[in-house]
Coordinates of C-alpha atoms and ligand atoms in Angstrom, one line a residue:
M227 CA 244.7 93.4 -61.5
S228 CA 242.4 94.3 -64.4
S229 CA 243.0 92.6 -67.7
K230 CA 244.2 95.9 -69.1
A231 CA 246.8 96.6 -66.4
K232 CA 250.2 97.2 -67.8
F233 CA 253.0 94.8 -66.8
Q234 CA 256.3 96.3 -65.7
A235 CA 259.7 94.9 -65.0
I236 CA 259.9 94.0 -61.3
R237 CA 261.5 96.7 -59.1
G238 CA 265.3 96.4 -59.2
T239 CA 265.3 94.5 -62.5
R240 CA 265.4 96.1 -66.0
D241 CA 265.4 95.3 -69.7
L242 CA 268.7 95.7 -71.5
L243 CA 267.9 97.0 -74.9
P244 CA 269.6 97.7 -78.2
P245 CA 271.7 99.7 -78.9
E246 CA 273.0 99.3 -75.4
T247 CA 273.1 95.6 -75.6
A248 CA 275.8 95.9 -78.3
L249 CA 278.0 97.5 -75.7
W250 CA 277.3 94.6 -73.3
N251 CA 278.3 92.2 -76.0
R252 CA 281.5 94.1 -76.7
V253 CA 282.4 94.0 -73.0
E254 CA 281.7 90.3 -72.7
Q255 CA 283.5 89.6 -76.0
T256 CA 286.5 91.5 -74.7
A257 CA 286.4 89.5 -71.4
H258 CA 286.4 86.2 -73.4
E259 CA 289.4 87.4 -75.5
V260 CA 291.5 88.8 -72.7
F261 CA 290.9 86.0 -70.2
R262 CA 291.7 83.4 -72.8
T263 CA 295.1 84.9 -73.4
F264 CA 295.8 84.4 -69.6
G265 CA 294.8 80.7 -69.9
F266 CA 291.4 80.9 -68.3
G267 CA 288.5 78.7 -69.4
E268 CA 284.8 79.6 -69.0
I269 CA 282.5 77.9 -66.5
R270 CA 278.7 78.3 -66.6
P271 CA 277.4 77.2 -63.3
P272 CA 273.6 77.0 -62.6
I273 CA 271.7 80.1 -61.5
F274 CA 270.3 78.4 -58.4
E275 CA 272.0 76.3 -55.8
P276 CA 271.2 74.9 -52.4
T277 CA 270.7 77.8 -50.0
E278 CA 273.1 76.0 -47.7
L279 CA 276.0 76.5 -50.2
F280 CA 275.7 80.3 -50.0
A281 CA 275.1 80.2 -46.3
R282 CA 278.4 78.5 -45.8
A283 CA 280.4 80.2 -48.5
V284 CA 279.2 83.8 -48.1
G285 CA 278.3 83.5 -44.4
G286 CA 274.9 83.0 -42.8
E287 CA 275.4 86.3 -40.8
T288 CA 276.1 88.5 -43.8
D289 CA 273.4 90.8 -45.2
I290 CA 273.7 89.0 -48.5
V291 CA 272.6 85.7 -47.0
S292 CA 270.4 86.7 -44.1
K293 CA 268.4 89.4 -45.9
E294 CA 269.0 89.6 -49.6
M295 CA 268.6 86.1 -51.1
Y296 CA 265.7 85.0 -53.2
T297 CA 265.0 81.6 -51.6
F298 CA 262.4 78.9 -52.5
A299 CA 261.3 75.6 -51.0
V300 CA 261.6 73.0 -53.7
T301 CA 258.6 70.8 -53.2
D302 CA 255.1 70.2 -54.4
L303 CA 253.9 69.6 -50.9
T304 CA 251.9 72.7 -50.7
R305 CA 249.1 71.3 -48.6
L306 CA 251.5 69.7 -46.2
I307 CA 253.3 73.0 -45.8
A308 CA 250.0 74.8 -45.3
W309 CA 248.9 72.4 -42.5
R310 CA 252.4 72.4 -41.0
D311 CA 252.4 76.2 -40.8
F312 CA 248.9 76.2 -39.3
V313 CA 249.7 73.6 -36.6
S314 CA 253.1 75.1 -35.8
S315 CA 251.7 78.6 -35.4
T316 CA 248.8 77.5 -33.2
R317 CA 249.7 78.4 -29.6
K318 CA 246.5 78.3 -27.7
I319 CA 243.0 76.9 -28.1
R320 CA 240.2 78.6 -26.3
D321 CA 236.9 77.3 -27.6
L322 CA 235.3 74.1 -29.1
D323 CA 235.3 75.4 -32.7
E324 CA 239.0 76.2 -32.5
L325 CA 239.6 72.7 -31.0
D326 CA 237.6 71.1 -33.8
A327 CA 239.6 72.9 -36.5
Y328 CA 242.9 72.2 -34.8
E329 CA 242.2 68.5 -34.3
R330 CA 241.2 68.2 -38.0
S331 CA 244.3 70.1 -39.2
L332 CA 246.5 67.9 -37.1
S333 CA 245.0 64.8 -38.5
Y334 CA 245.3 66.1 -42.1
L335 CA 249.0 67.0 -41.4
H336 CA 249.6 63.6 -39.8
R337 CA 248.2 61.9 -42.9
E338 CA 250.1 64.0 -45.4
V339 CA 253.4 63.6 -43.6
Q340 CA 253.0 59.8 -43.4
A341 CA 252.3 59.7 -47.1
A342 CA 255.3 62.0 -47.9
V343 CA 257.6 59.8 -45.8
K344 CA 256.4 56.8 -47.7
N345 CA 257.1 58.2 -51.1
G346 CA 260.4 59.8 -50.1
Q347 CA 259.4 63.5 -50.2
V348 CA 260.1 63.8 -46.5
P349 CA 263.2 62.0 -45.2
D350 CA 262.4 58.7 -43.5
D351 CA 264.6 59.3 -40.5
G352 CA 264.4 59.3 -36.7
E353 CA 263.5 63.0 -36.6
S354 CA 260.5 62.6 -38.9
Q355 CA 259.3 59.5 -37.0
N356 CA 259.6 61.3 -33.8
S357 CA 257.5 64.2 -35.2
I358 CA 254.8 61.7 -36.4
V359 CA 254.6 60.1 -33.0
R360 CA 254.3 63.4 -31.2
M361 CA 251.7 64.6 -33.6
K362 CA 249.7 61.4 -33.2
R363 CA 249.8 61.8 -29.5
A364 CA 248.5 65.4 -29.6
M365 CA 245.9 64.3 -32.1
S366 CA 244.4 61.6 -29.8
I367 CA 244.5 64.0 -26.8
A368 CA 242.7 66.7 -28.8
G369 CA 240.2 64.2 -30.2
A370 CA 239.4 62.8 -26.7
A371 CA 239.1 66.3 -25.3
L372 CA 236.7 67.3 -28.1
V373 CA 234.4 64.3 -27.5
E374 CA 234.5 64.9 -23.7
W375 CA 234.0 68.7 -23.7
R376 CA 231.2 68.6 -26.2
K377 CA 229.2 66.6 -23.6
M378 CA 230.1 68.9 -20.7
D379 CA 229.2 72.2 -22.2
G380 CA 230.9 75.2 -20.7
T381 CA 233.2 73.6 -18.1
A382 CA 236.1 72.7 -20.4
K383 CA 239.6 73.7 -19.3
F384 CA 241.3 74.6 -22.5
E385 CA 244.5 75.6 -20.8
E386 CA 245.1 72.0 -20.0
L387 CA 245.9 71.4 -23.7
D388 CA 248.5 74.2 -23.9
E389 CA 251.5 72.0 -23.4
D390 CA 250.4 69.4 -25.9
V391 CA 249.5 72.1 -28.5
K392 CA 253.0 73.6 -28.0
D393 CA 254.7 70.2 -28.3
A394 CA 252.8 69.3 -31.5
G395 CA 253.7 72.7 -32.9
I396 CA 257.4 72.1 -32.4
A397 CA 257.1 68.6 -33.8
A398 CA 255.3 70.0 -36.9
A399 CA 257.8 72.8 -37.4
S400 CA 260.7 70.3 -37.5
I401 CA 259.3 68.5 -40.5
R402 CA 261.7 69.2 -43.3
V403 CA 260.2 69.4 -46.7
G404 CA 262.9 68.9 -49.3
E405 CA 265.8 71.2 -49.8
E406 CA 265.7 75.0 -50.1
I407 CA 267.3 76.6 -53.0
S408 CA 268.3 80.2 -53.7
L409 CA 269.1 82.3 -56.7
R410 CA 272.8 82.9 -56.6
P411 CA 273.9 86.2 -55.0
E412 CA 277.4 85.7 -56.3
A413 CA 279.3 82.9 -58.1
T414 CA 282.5 82.1 -56.2
A415 CA 280.6 79.5 -54.1
S416 CA 279.3 77.8 -57.2
V417 CA 282.8 77.7 -58.8
C418 CA 284.2 76.1 -55.6
R419 CA 281.4 73.6 -55.5
A420 CA 282.0 72.7 -59.1
Y421 CA 285.8 72.3 -58.4
I422 CA 285.0 69.8 -55.7
E423 CA 282.2 68.1 -57.6
H424 CA 284.3 67.5 -60.7
N425 CA 287.5 66.5 -58.8
M426 CA 289.3 69.4 -60.5
Q427 CA 292.2 68.9 -58.0
Q428 CA 293.2 66.1 -60.3
L429 CA 293.6 68.5 -63.3
P430 CA 296.9 70.3 -63.8
Q431 CA 297.0 73.0 -61.1
P432 CA 296.1 75.8 -60.8
V433 CA 292.6 75.6 -62.4
K434 CA 291.8 79.0 -63.9
L435 CA 288.1 79.7 -64.5
Y436 CA 286.0 82.7 -65.4
Y437 CA 282.2 83.2 -65.6
M438 CA 279.7 85.9 -66.5
G439 CA 276.0 86.2 -65.8
P440 CA 273.2 87.5 -63.6
M441 CA 273.3 87.6 -59.8
F442 CA 270.4 88.3 -57.5
R443 CA 270.3 90.3 -54.3
R444 CA 267.2 91.9 -52.7
E445 CA 269.0 95.2 -52.1
R446 CA 267.5 98.7 -52.1
P447 CA 267.6 99.7 -55.8
Q448 CA 269.4 102.9 -56.8
K449 CA 271.6 104.0 -59.6
G450 CA 274.3 101.3 -60.1
R451 CA 272.5 99.0 -57.7
Y452 CA 270.0 96.4 -58.9
R453 CA 268.3 93.3 -57.7
Q454 CA 269.3 91.4 -60.8
F455 CA 272.7 92.6 -61.8
Y456 CA 275.5 91.1 -63.8
Q457 CA 279.0 90.0 -62.8
I458 CA 282.0 88.9 -64.7
G459 CA 284.4 87.1 -62.5
A460 CA 287.4 84.8 -62.4
E461 CA 288.8 82.4 -59.9
V462 CA 292.2 80.6 -59.6
L463 CA 292.0 77.4 -57.5
E464 CA 295.0 75.3 -56.6
A465 CA 295.1 72.1 -54.6
V466 CA 297.7 72.4 -51.7
R467 CA 300.5 70.0 -52.5
P468 CA 301.4 67.7 -49.6
D469 CA 305.0 69.0 -49.7
A470 CA 304.0 72.6 -49.8
G471 CA 305.3 73.3 -46.3
R472 CA 308.8 72.3 -47.2
D473 CA 309.7 75.6 -48.9
A474 CA 307.4 78.1 -47.3
A475 CA 309.1 81.1 -48.7
K476 CA 308.9 79.8 -52.3
E477 CA 305.2 79.0 -51.8
L478 CA 304.4 82.5 -50.5
A479 CA 306.2 84.1 -53.5
K480 CA 304.3 81.8 -55.9
D481 CA 300.9 82.8 -54.3
A482 CA 301.8 86.5 -54.5
T483 CA 302.7 86.0 -58.2
V484 CA 299.4 84.3 -58.9
D485 CA 297.6 87.2 -57.2
A486 CA 299.5 89.8 -59.2
E487 CA 298.8 88.0 -62.5
V488 CA 295.1 87.9 -61.7
I489 CA 295.1 91.7 -61.0
E490 CA 297.2 92.3 -64.2
M491 CA 294.6 90.4 -66.2
L492 CA 291.9 92.5 -64.7
M493 CA 293.7 95.8 -65.5
T494 CA 294.4 94.6 -69.0
F495 CA 290.7 94.0 -69.5
F496 CA 289.8 97.5 -68.3
G497 CA 292.6 98.9 -70.4
R498 CA 291.3 97.2 -73.5
L499 CA 287.9 98.7 -72.9
Q500 CA 289.5 102.1 -72.4
L501 CA 287.7 102.4 -69.0
E502 CA 288.6 105.9 -67.6
G503 CA 289.8 106.9 -64.2
T504 CA 290.3 103.4 -62.8
E505 CA 292.0 103.2 -59.5
L506 CA 293.3 99.9 -58.0
S507 CA 293.4 99.8 -54.2
I508 CA 295.2 96.9 -52.5
N509 CA 295.6 95.7 -49.0
S510 CA 296.6 92.6 -47.0
I511 CA 294.3 91.5 -44.3
G512 CA 296.7 88.8 -43.0
H513 CA 295.4 85.4 -42.0
A514 CA 293.3 84.1 -39.1
A515 CA 296.0 83.4 -36.5
E516 CA 296.7 84.8 -33.1
N517 CA 300.0 86.4 -34.2
C518 CA 298.3 88.0 -37.2
R519 CA 294.7 89.1 -37.9
R520 CA 293.2 87.6 -34.8
G521 CA 295.6 89.5 -32.6
Y522 CA 294.9 92.7 -34.6
V523 CA 291.2 92.3 -34.4
E524 CA 291.4 92.1 -30.6
K525 CA 293.5 95.2 -30.5
L526 CA 291.1 96.9 -32.8
R527 CA 288.1 95.9 -30.7
G528 CA 289.8 97.3 -27.6
E529 CA 290.4 100.6 -29.3
L530 CA 286.9 100.8 -30.7
N531 CA 285.4 100.1 -27.2
R532 CA 287.3 103.2 -26.0
V533 CA 285.6 105.4 -28.6
K534 CA 282.3 103.5 -28.7
D535 CA 280.2 106.5 -27.6
K536 CA 281.3 108.5 -30.6
L537 CA 280.4 105.8 -33.1
G538 CA 277.1 105.2 -34.9
A539 CA 274.7 102.3 -34.1
D540 CA 276.0 100.1 -36.9
S541 CA 279.6 100.5 -35.9
Q542 CA 278.8 100.0 -32.3
R543 CA 277.1 96.7 -33.1
R544 CA 280.1 95.6 -35.2
I545 CA 282.6 96.1 -32.4
E546 CA 281.3 92.7 -31.1
T547 CA 280.2 91.0 -34.3
N548 CA 282.9 92.0 -36.8
P549 CA 285.1 94.9 -35.9
L550 CA 287.0 94.9 -39.2
R551 CA 283.8 96.0 -40.9
V552 CA 283.9 99.3 -39.0
L553 CA 286.8 100.2 -41.2
D554 CA 284.3 100.1 -44.2
S555 CA 282.2 102.8 -42.7
K556 CA 281.4 105.7 -45.0
L557 CA 279.8 107.8 -42.2
E558 CA 281.3 111.3 -42.2
H559 CA 281.6 111.8 -38.5
E560 CA 283.4 108.4 -38.0
Q561 CA 286.2 109.1 -40.5
G562 CA 288.4 111.1 -38.1
I563 CA 288.0 108.4 -35.5
I564 CA 288.8 105.5 -37.9
A565 CA 291.9 107.3 -39.2
K566 CA 293.5 107.0 -35.7
L567 CA 292.8 103.3 -35.2
P568 CA 295.6 100.7 -35.3
K569 CA 296.5 99.6 -38.8
I570 CA 296.7 96.0 -39.9
A571 CA 299.9 96.4 -41.7
D572 CA 301.7 96.9 -38.4
H573 CA 300.3 93.6 -37.1
L574 CA 300.9 91.2 -39.9
C575 CA 302.9 88.0 -39.2
D576 CA 306.2 87.5 -41.0
D577 CA 304.6 85.2 -43.7
C578 CA 301.9 87.7 -44.5
Q579 CA 304.4 90.6 -44.6
T580 CA 306.6 88.6 -47.0
H581 CA 303.6 87.8 -49.2
Y582 CA 302.4 91.4 -49.3
A583 CA 305.8 92.8 -50.1
E584 CA 306.1 90.3 -52.9
L585 CA 302.6 91.1 -54.3
K586 CA 303.6 94.8 -54.5
R587 CA 306.9 93.9 -56.2
Q588 CA 305.1 91.6 -58.7
L589 CA 302.6 94.4 -59.5
E590 CA 305.4 96.8 -60.1
L591 CA 307.2 94.3 -62.4
R592 CA 304.0 94.1 -64.4
G593 CA 303.6 97.9 -64.6
V594 CA 300.3 97.7 -62.7
K595 CA 299.7 101.0 -60.7
Y596 CA 298.1 100.7 -57.3
V597 CA 297.4 102.6 -54.1
E598 CA 297.4 101.0 -50.7
N599 CA 294.3 101.3 -48.6
W600 CA 294.6 99.7 -45.2
R601 CA 290.8 100.1 -44.7
L602 CA 290.0 97.6 -47.5
V603 CA 288.7 94.5 -45.6
R604 CA 286.6 91.5 -46.1
G605 CA 284.3 90.3 -43.4
L606 CA 284.8 86.6 -43.5
D607 CA 287.4 84.5 -41.8
Y608 CA 288.7 82.5 -44.7
Y609 CA 289.6 85.6 -46.7
M610 CA 293.3 86.2 -46.3
R611 CA 296.2 88.3 -47.4
T612 CA 295.4 90.0 -50.7
T613 CA 292.3 92.1 -51.0
F614 CA 291.7 94.6 -53.8
E615 CA 289.1 96.9 -55.2
I616 CA 288.8 98.9 -58.4
T617 CA 286.9 102.1 -58.7
A618 CA 286.0 104.0 -61.8
K619 CA 284.7 107.4 -62.9
G620 CA 281.1 108.6 -63.2
L621 CA 279.5 106.2 -60.8
G622 CA 278.7 108.5 -57.8
S623 CA 278.6 106.7 -54.4
Q624 CA 278.5 103.2 -56.0
N625 CA 281.9 103.6 -57.6
A626 CA 283.4 100.1 -57.0
V627 CA 283.4 98.2 -60.3
C628 CA 285.3 95.2 -59.0
G629 CA 286.2 93.5 -55.7
G630 CA 288.4 90.6 -55.1
G631 CA 290.7 88.7 -52.7
R632 CA 292.4 85.5 -51.7
Y633 CA 290.4 82.8 -49.9
D634 CA 292.6 79.8 -49.2
G635 CA 290.2 78.1 -46.8
L636 CA 286.9 78.2 -48.8
V637 CA 287.0 75.0 -50.8
E638 CA 287.8 73.0 -47.6
L639 CA 285.0 74.7 -45.8
L640 CA 282.7 73.5 -48.5
G641 CA 283.8 69.9 -48.0
G642 CA 286.7 69.8 -50.5
P643 CA 290.4 69.1 -50.2
P644 CA 292.8 71.8 -48.9
T645 CA 292.9 74.3 -51.8
K646 CA 294.1 77.9 -52.3
G647 CA 291.9 80.4 -54.1
I648 CA 292.0 83.9 -55.4
G649 CA 289.4 85.7 -57.5
F650 CA 287.4 88.8 -58.3
A651 CA 284.0 89.9 -59.4
I652 CA 283.4 92.8 -61.7
G653 CA 280.0 94.6 -61.6
E654 CA 279.1 94.6 -65.3
D655 CA 276.2 97.1 -64.9
R656 CA 278.5 99.6 -63.3
L657 CA 281.3 99.0 -65.8
I658 CA 278.8 99.7 -68.6
L659 CA 277.6 102.9 -66.9
S660 CA 281.2 104.1 -66.4
L661 CA 282.0 103.4 -70.1
Q662 CA 278.9 105.4 -71.1
E663 CA 279.7 108.3 -68.8
G664 CA 283.3 108.4 -70.2
G665 CA 282.0 108.5 -73.8
K666 CA 283.4 105.0 -74.5
G667 CA 279.9 103.5 -74.7
S668 CA 279.2 104.0 -78.4
V669 CA 279.1 101.0 -80.7
A670 CA 278.5 100.9 -84.4
E671 CA 274.8 100.8 -84.9
G672 CA 272.6 101.0 -88.0
R673 CA 272.7 98.9 -91.1
D674 CA 275.3 98.6 -93.8
V675 CA 272.8 98.4 -96.6
Y676 CA 269.2 99.3 -97.1
V677 CA 267.7 97.6 -100.2
A678 CA 265.4 100.1 -101.9
W679 CA 263.5 98.0 -104.4
L680 CA 260.7 98.8 -106.7
G681 CA 258.6 96.4 -108.8
A682 CA 257.9 92.7 -108.6
N683 CA 260.7 92.1 -111.0
A684 CA 263.2 93.8 -108.7
Y685 CA 262.0 92.0 -105.6
A686 CA 263.5 88.6 -106.5
T687 CA 266.9 90.3 -107.2
A688 CA 266.6 92.2 -103.9
I689 CA 266.1 88.9 -102.0
R690 CA 269.2 87.5 -103.7
A691 CA 271.2 90.6 -103.0
A692 CA 270.2 90.6 -99.3
K693 CA 271.1 86.9 -99.0
S694 CA 274.5 87.2 -100.5
L695 CA 275.4 90.4 -98.6
R696 CA 274.3 88.9 -95.3
S697 CA 276.4 85.8 -95.8
A698 CA 279.3 88.1 -96.5
G699 CA 278.7 89.5 -93.0
F700 CA 276.9 92.8 -93.8
S701 CA 273.8 93.9 -92.0
V702 CA 271.0 94.4 -94.5
E703 CA 267.5 95.8 -94.2
L704 CA 265.1 94.4 -96.9
P705 CA 261.8 96.2 -96.7
P706 CA 258.9 93.7 -96.9
T707 CA 256.7 95.9 -99.1
E708 CA 257.4 98.1 -102.1
Q709 CA 258.3 101.8 -101.2
K710 CA 258.7 104.8 -103.5
F711 CA 262.4 105.6 -103.7
G712 CA 262.0 108.9 -101.8
K713 CA 260.3 107.1 -98.9
A714 CA 262.8 104.3 -99.0
L715 CA 265.8 106.7 -98.7
E716 CA 264.1 108.5 -95.8
R717 CA 263.7 105.2 -93.9
A718 CA 267.2 104.2 -94.8
S719 CA 268.7 107.3 -93.2
K720 CA 266.4 107.0 -90.1
L721 CA 267.8 103.5 -89.6
G722 CA 271.3 104.9 -89.9
A723 CA 272.1 102.8 -93.0
R724 CA 275.5 103.6 -94.7
F725 CA 274.3 102.7 -98.2
A726 CA 271.1 102.3 -100.1
L727 CA 271.1 99.7 -102.8
I728 CA 268.7 100.9 -105.4
L729 CA 267.0 98.2 -107.5
G730 CA 264.4 99.2 -110.1
D731 CA 263.5 97.9 -113.6
N732 CA 266.4 99.8 -115.2
E733 CA 269.0 98.3 -112.8
I734 CA 267.7 94.8 -113.3
S735 CA 267.7 95.0 -117.1
S736 CA 271.1 96.7 -117.4
G737 CA 272.7 94.6 -114.6
E738 CA 274.2 97.8 -113.3
W739 CA 273.0 98.4 -109.8
A740 CA 272.8 101.8 -108.1
L741 CA 274.5 102.3 -104.7
K742 CA 274.0 105.6 -102.8
A743 CA 276.2 106.5 -99.9
L744 CA 273.8 108.1 -97.5
G745 CA 276.4 110.2 -95.7
T746 CA 277.7 112.1 -98.8
G747 CA 274.7 111.5 -101.2
E748 CA 277.2 110.2 -103.8
Q749 CA 275.7 107.6 -106.1
I750 CA 277.7 105.1 -108.2
K751 CA 276.8 102.2 -110.6
I752 CA 278.2 98.8 -109.6
A753 CA 278.0 95.2 -110.9
E754 CA 276.5 92.6 -108.5
A755 CA 279.8 90.7 -108.3
D756 CA 281.8 93.8 -107.2
L757 CA 279.4 94.9 -104.5
P758 CA 280.8 93.0 -101.4
A759 CA 284.4 94.1 -102.1
Y760 CA 283.3 97.7 -102.6
L761 CA 281.4 97.7 -99.3
K762 CA 284.3 96.2 -97.4
E763 CA 286.6 98.8 -98.8
H764 CA 284.3 101.6 -97.8
Q765 CA 283.5 100.4 -94.3
Ligands
LIG920 P1 280.7 91.7 -54.3 O1 280.3 90.4 -54.9 O2 279.7 92.2 -53.3 O3 282.1 91.8 -53.9 O4 280.6 92.7 -55.5 C1 281.5 92.8 -56.6 C2 281.0 93.9 -57.6 O5 279.7 93.6 -58.0 C3 280.9 95.2 -56.9 O6 282.1 95.9 -56.9 C4 279.9 95.9 -57.8 O7 280.5 96.5 -58.9 C5 279.0 94.8 -58.2 N1 277.7 94.7 -57.5 C6 277.5 94.2 -56.2 N2 276.2 94.3 -55.9 C7 275.6 94.9 -56.9 C8 274.2 95.4 -57.2 N3 273.2 95.1 -56.3 N4 273.9 96.0 -58.4 C9 274.9 96.2 -59.3 N5 276.2 95.8 -59.1 C10 276.5 95.2 -57.9

């Protein structure tokens, strides 16, 4: 890159700039206010976590984890990694020069690994020791062959080394260099990790947390889809009481009520923002048991196999890996086929039916409007019962602004105690886009007061005026250099100022300041002490 090359934000990322950032602030402020009234507290987890956390929580097989994460090895063992990668990728050696380079790389690697084990950068366990022994063996074989074959000139049988090279390669590849971390692609996993780490099951239950911040996924960028995007989300976590099984019906009703309140909070938030054309879709995906979702999935798989030839490649693959995801398909020609598939609502167990009926009743009690969408699914096993999604206007194909669901098994899967969970994540970028499209994106910009001062005498007064108006909460522009009044007024209107405060020699000596309303052009005389009250009145 030449030294003059222009830097640009990386593909899929962008700068959020004023005045739009004022809208972002308004949205976030509204979330703080609304969520607080529902008893939620804010959590700010780190932006990176062990890759393993996301692999377990989101699922190693999902696109998010298998293709879209930004992952790093956390280590300064760059030389060790370079030798390891060279040795582990060497498959065959066919001449003396290659053998020479290989033997040297192996001995460098051997030395680096031993040092790293000694100072704790590579775990001192059986696996590492085994790798070191195998590498050492390959090293002495290669060293001996090198000495021997150099003398023989031309008759060396390099194939004889293939097995040893392969074994040393496997041994090298198994050397683990510290942990891998990833930028978070979502935050539910972090919230659950924090719940476990801080023993939150000992707090009054349920624990209600919300978060906001950037998430990272290496997706194909398009309108409403970015690689760094922002989510506002909330989670309700509740330790399962030992006596929870005693009154199962009551427990189910309580869960459904929690779900409904979370959804009510979400819709209150969107309502407060005056987001237009929102539609809440709900569904129940049952739970992972033979007499419920598992049985349904088998039936679905059977039906899908009967129509396999008519499905696209993605759906065909999913018949085996995750048949529920076929229901997600947006492919035009699959819609008619999907409409005829068995519906999960007809296969829910009694408990899940009770829960779903209660959820709907609770939503109605709260005046929350919804539509049912039996095709709304989540691909992972620990998701259960409630799933929901909210779409909004003006977003084209990426019209989901929020997704959520119940995930009772997740905390336990991450090594915590049996815990229930429900949560959602709002796509803030899309929420902002939709507000802007709906004409609800404008926020007050500009300044309250532009101080048009002229003369060294007036400057000291101008500084004093700016200081006292700012401390009263007004936004004030104080030009750093003297400007003729005409020029000052021009700049004041360009900046969208409501008033120009005019301070020249006359105003200073008389103590009567001049205030011009830039909208109407009306000008009044006002005393310094009366100015803040006047501005407040004329806001
Ligand atoms: P998910 O965590 O995949 O359930 O997504 C929750 C919400 O986050 C979605 O409904 C979107 O509004 C938003 N979202 C997900 N991925 C992206 C992305 N790459 N860019 C912008 N928003 C996204």
